[in-house]
Every structure is written in structure tokens, then in C-alpha cells.
Coordinates of C-alpha atoms in Angstrom, one line a residue:
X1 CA 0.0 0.0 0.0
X2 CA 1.3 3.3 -0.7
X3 CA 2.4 5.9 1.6
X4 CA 1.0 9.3 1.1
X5 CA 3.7 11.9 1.6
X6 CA 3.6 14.4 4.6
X7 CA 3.6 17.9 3.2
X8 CA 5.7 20.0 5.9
X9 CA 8.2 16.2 6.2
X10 CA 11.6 17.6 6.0
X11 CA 14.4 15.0 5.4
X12 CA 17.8 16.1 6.9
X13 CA 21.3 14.2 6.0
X14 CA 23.3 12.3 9.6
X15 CA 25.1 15.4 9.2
X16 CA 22.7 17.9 9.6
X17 CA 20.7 16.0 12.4
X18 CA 24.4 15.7 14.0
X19 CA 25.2 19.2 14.0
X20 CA 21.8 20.1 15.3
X21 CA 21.8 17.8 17.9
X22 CA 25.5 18.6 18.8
X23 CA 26.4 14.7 18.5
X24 CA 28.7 12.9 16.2
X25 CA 27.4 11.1 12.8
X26 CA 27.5 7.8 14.6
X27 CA 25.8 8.5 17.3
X28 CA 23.0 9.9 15.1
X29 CA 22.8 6.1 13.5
X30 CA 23.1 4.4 16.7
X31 CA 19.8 6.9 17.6
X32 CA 18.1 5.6 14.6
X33 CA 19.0 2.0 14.8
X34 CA 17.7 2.1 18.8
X35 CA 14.2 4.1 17.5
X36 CA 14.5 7.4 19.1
X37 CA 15.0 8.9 16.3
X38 CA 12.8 8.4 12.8
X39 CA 14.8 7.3 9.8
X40 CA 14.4 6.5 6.7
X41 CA 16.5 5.2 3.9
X42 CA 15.9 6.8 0.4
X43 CA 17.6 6.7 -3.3
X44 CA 20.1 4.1 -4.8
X45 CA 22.6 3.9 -3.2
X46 CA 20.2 3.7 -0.5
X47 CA 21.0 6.7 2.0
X48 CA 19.7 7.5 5.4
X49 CA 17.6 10.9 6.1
X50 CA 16.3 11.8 9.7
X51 CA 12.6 13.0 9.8
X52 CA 13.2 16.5 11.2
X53 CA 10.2 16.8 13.7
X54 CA 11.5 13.5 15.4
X55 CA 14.8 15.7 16.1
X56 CA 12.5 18.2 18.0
X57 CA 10.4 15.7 19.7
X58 CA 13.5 13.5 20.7
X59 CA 15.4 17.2 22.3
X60 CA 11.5 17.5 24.0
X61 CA 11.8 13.6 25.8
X62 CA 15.2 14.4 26.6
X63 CA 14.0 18.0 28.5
X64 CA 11.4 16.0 29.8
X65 CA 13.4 13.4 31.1
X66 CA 16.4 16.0 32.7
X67 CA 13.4 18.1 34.4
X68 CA 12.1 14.6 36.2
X69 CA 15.8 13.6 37.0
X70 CA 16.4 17.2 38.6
X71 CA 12.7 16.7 40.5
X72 CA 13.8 13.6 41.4
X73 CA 17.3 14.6 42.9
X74 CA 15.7 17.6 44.9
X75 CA 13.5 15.3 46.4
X76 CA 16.0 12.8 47.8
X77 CA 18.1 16.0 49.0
X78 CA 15.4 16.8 51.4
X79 CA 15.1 15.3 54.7
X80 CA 11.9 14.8 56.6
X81 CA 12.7 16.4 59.4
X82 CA 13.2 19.7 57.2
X83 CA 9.8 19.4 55.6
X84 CA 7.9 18.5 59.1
X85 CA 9.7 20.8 61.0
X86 CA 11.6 19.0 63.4
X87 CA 14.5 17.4 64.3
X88 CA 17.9 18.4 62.7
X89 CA 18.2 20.8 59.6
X90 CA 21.0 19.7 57.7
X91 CA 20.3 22.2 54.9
X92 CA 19.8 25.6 57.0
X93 CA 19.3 28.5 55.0

């Protein structure tokens, strides 16, 4: 079955999704071969282009996944004795 084409798909070389990602050529590859990022190989010689919205929504799990980490690490920095109000402060401010 055919695939209709996406109007606003853009198609970017390893190179391109590299340099905006700020990662080597390889590591762009390994990103497609482990699915986080959408690729597709087109032409003969068959060559592989990176969908560029799956560039932006991999950057957007990645934020995603930093903001939780950083929730997660200021919540095992508390103590409970801070946030009930008793026993020793070892973060006084």
C-alpha cells in the first residue's frame, strides 16, 4: 500500500541532524537504529535521512526526562525532618 507523503516532512542528512543535535554522525545512526529517532532510507545507493520533527520531539523527551531527573534529585536532598519541622536541619538557609 502506498504511503501518502507528509507535506511540511523535512528530510535532513546524519550530518545535519548531528550538527543540530550537537552529536557525532554515529551517534546519530546508533539513535536511529535504537528508534529514538525516525529514519528513513531513500535513493540508490540507499541513504539514510532523519525525519526533522522527530529531532525536536526526541530534544522534547530528553528536556522531559532531565526536568524529572532534577525533580527527582531535589526530592531525595530533602530530609523529613526539614519538611515537618523538626529534628535536625541539615540544609539551613
Amino acid at each position: 500500500m502506498p504511503v501518502t507523503p507528509q507535506p511540511n516532512l523535512r528530510l535532513l542528512a546524519p550530518a545535519q541532524a548531528a550538527e543540530i543535535l550537537g552529536v557525532t554522525v554515529d551517534e546519530v545512526v546508533a539513535l536511529v537504529q535504537s528508534a529514538q529517532l525516525r529514519g528513513v532510507r531513500v535513493g540508490v545507493p540507499a541513504t539514510l535521512r532523519i525525519a526533522e520533527h522527530s529531532i525536536t520531539e526526541y530534544l522534547d523527551e530528553q528536556a522531559e526526562l532531565e526536568r524529572l531527573s532534577a525533580l527527582w534529585n531535589e526530592s531525595n536532598e530533602a530530609s523529613f525532618p526539614e519538611l515537618w519541622g523538626t529534628g535536625i536541619v541539615r540544609h539551613a538557609d
